[in-house]
C-alpha cells in the first residue's frame, strides 16, 4: 500500500522545532569554533535543514544512513544526542565516536548512523553496499545516502548508481544540491546541471524537489521509500537548496555575492515555515518563544555535557585500530581429496570451502563468475554457487570495493577480488580512507570484516602496468592486515583464516606461483599473523615472502653445497610483521639478508631492516643486506625483466657478502661472540 504524508498542525510544528534545533545548534557551533572549543574543519548545515528533517522523519528506525562531512543536521534529525554530537566535536571520550571522528565523522550504531564521510563521493559505494547486504539478508531496511552536488563529478557517483540500478538495490540517494562544490558553481563544473536527469540515465527513478520546503521533501521521501520497499530498485531525489554559510569555517565566500545569499535567505526553510504557520493562524509568537527557550536549554545542556567530558587518555591512543575480538580458527569444510595440487587449485579450493562454510560469504569482482577469473582461479565456482554468491562486477574498482566495504558493514563477509594489484590503485580511496579507518573513526562501533584478494608480482612479461608489487603500500596503513601466501598450504588456508578475522584483510597472490605444484594438508601452517621458518639454518637468516620464497630456498640450497647453512623465514604476514620470529633467528645466525620483489626505495625490506636495527642490533655481526627489484618500471623484454628482479644468484652473493664482513668490535675491544 502506498503511504501518504498527512500534514497537520502538530506535525508541522514538530518539523519546525527540529529545523530550529539544527539552526541554533549550528549557530552555536560557529561561536564555539571562534572560541577554539571546536577545531579542524567545521561545515555548517544552515539553510539546508529541511532536507535532513524531511527525509529523516520519513525513515524507519531500521533504515541506515551514510552522510557527508556536513552531517550535524542529519545526526540531530536522526535522533542522535546533541550532547554526544557536541562532545565529539570537542574531541572528548563521551562523544558519539569517543572523540576519534570529530565534526566530519559522527557515528551512532544504535541509530544506524554509519557516519559522515570526508571524501567527496566516498559514501556512495558504502551505501550501495549496505543496500546489497539488506537485499541479500532479506531485511526491509533501506540504505540512505546524503551527498552534495559536487560528488556528481566523482567516478564513485556514476559507479555506485550503475551498480545500484544493475542489481536493483534498496538504496535512496539524496543529493543536496546547494549550488557550490566548495567554491565552484555547478554551472562551471557540470555540462548537465540537472542532476536528477543524470540519475535517470542509469535507469533510476529520480525527481527534483524544493529542498527549502520540508513538506515537499518529506512527501518526496515517503514516495521514494514506498517505491523502494516494493522491490522496484533504487530511487534518487535531488533537493534544490542553498547553504547560507561558507563551505567550511575557513571560507571567505568570495565566489558569491551578498545579493545572491540574501535572495536565498528569503526562501529559507525555517523562515518560510514560520511565515506559513503564522499566516494561516496555526502558530502564535508565544509558541515560537517556548520552542526557542527549550532549544536554548538543550544547547546549554549539550555544552555542559561536552565540556564535562574527559579527553581520551594517551594510553588509549592505539585503541580502535583493530578489533578486540580474538582471532579464531576458520570453519573448514574439506572438499579437497588430493594432497598435491597447483597453487591455483589451492586458491580455488580455499574459495570453495569458504563459500560452503557460511551463507554470508560471497565472491565479487571483475570476471570472477562466468569467465572463471582472469587467472582461472574461480573457474567452476559460478556453476557451483550461482550468480548470487559469485558476482561479476563492471570495471569499476572503487565502486565495487566500496560496495564490498558497505556489505561488510551490513553484516555480510565479502571476498572482493581485484584482478591485478595495479587496478587496486583505482580503489585506494575506499581501501585506505574507508576500510582501514571506519573502526577507528567510529570509536570501535563499526568494524569491516572484508577480504580483498589481488594478483601481484612480475615475471610474465606483462610490462610496467601489470607487474608490480604494491604490498608495501598497503602494509603501510594501520587498520589493514596484509597477507602473502607463498606456499600451497597457505594458499589453501589463509583465506579461511582471513574470513574469521573481524578486520579488513588484503591477500596478495603471486602470479608466478599459479602453475606450481605442491602439497597441502587439512590444517593451516600456523596463525595467519605468524612468520614461519621454512628452512632451519645456523649461519645466516634469509627473510622473504610471497613469490620470492622459492628463489630464496633455491639460493639456500646453493649455499648449502658450499657449506653455508642458511635459515629461511617466510614472513607470510606483512602487517602485522612478526618481529619476534625474525629476532629469534638473528640471535642464532647473527647475519641477515632480506629479499623483496618491490623496489629498494620505500620497500618492506627497508622496514624489516629497521626492525632488525631496533630490536636485534646487538646480535648482528654484519650489516643487514637487501636484494630488491632494480629501480626501474618493470620492462617487457624477458631478459630485462629477469635482470630487474631478484634472482637466486644475487641472493647467494648477498649472503656471502654478509658472511665475509669482518666481525665488529665494541669499544672495549671484545668481539661480538665474546660478549
mmCIF file of C-alpha atoms in Angstrom, residues 152 231 261 384 464:
data_model
loop_
_atom_site.group_PDB
_atom_site.id
_atom_site.type_symbol
_atom_site.label_atom_id
_atom_site.label_comp_id
_atom_site.label_asym_id
_atom_site.label_seq_id
_atom_site.Cartn_x
_atom_site.Cartn_y
_atom_site.Cartn_z
ATOM 1 C CA UNK A 152 28.352 14.148 -9.040
ATOM 2 C CA UNK A 231 11.229 -4.054 -4.593
ATOM 3 C CA UNK A 261 22.791 34.940 -0.402
ATOM 4 C CA UNK A 384 28.580 -24.465 -8.219
ATOM 5 C CA UNK A 464 55.133 -2.000 -16.258
#
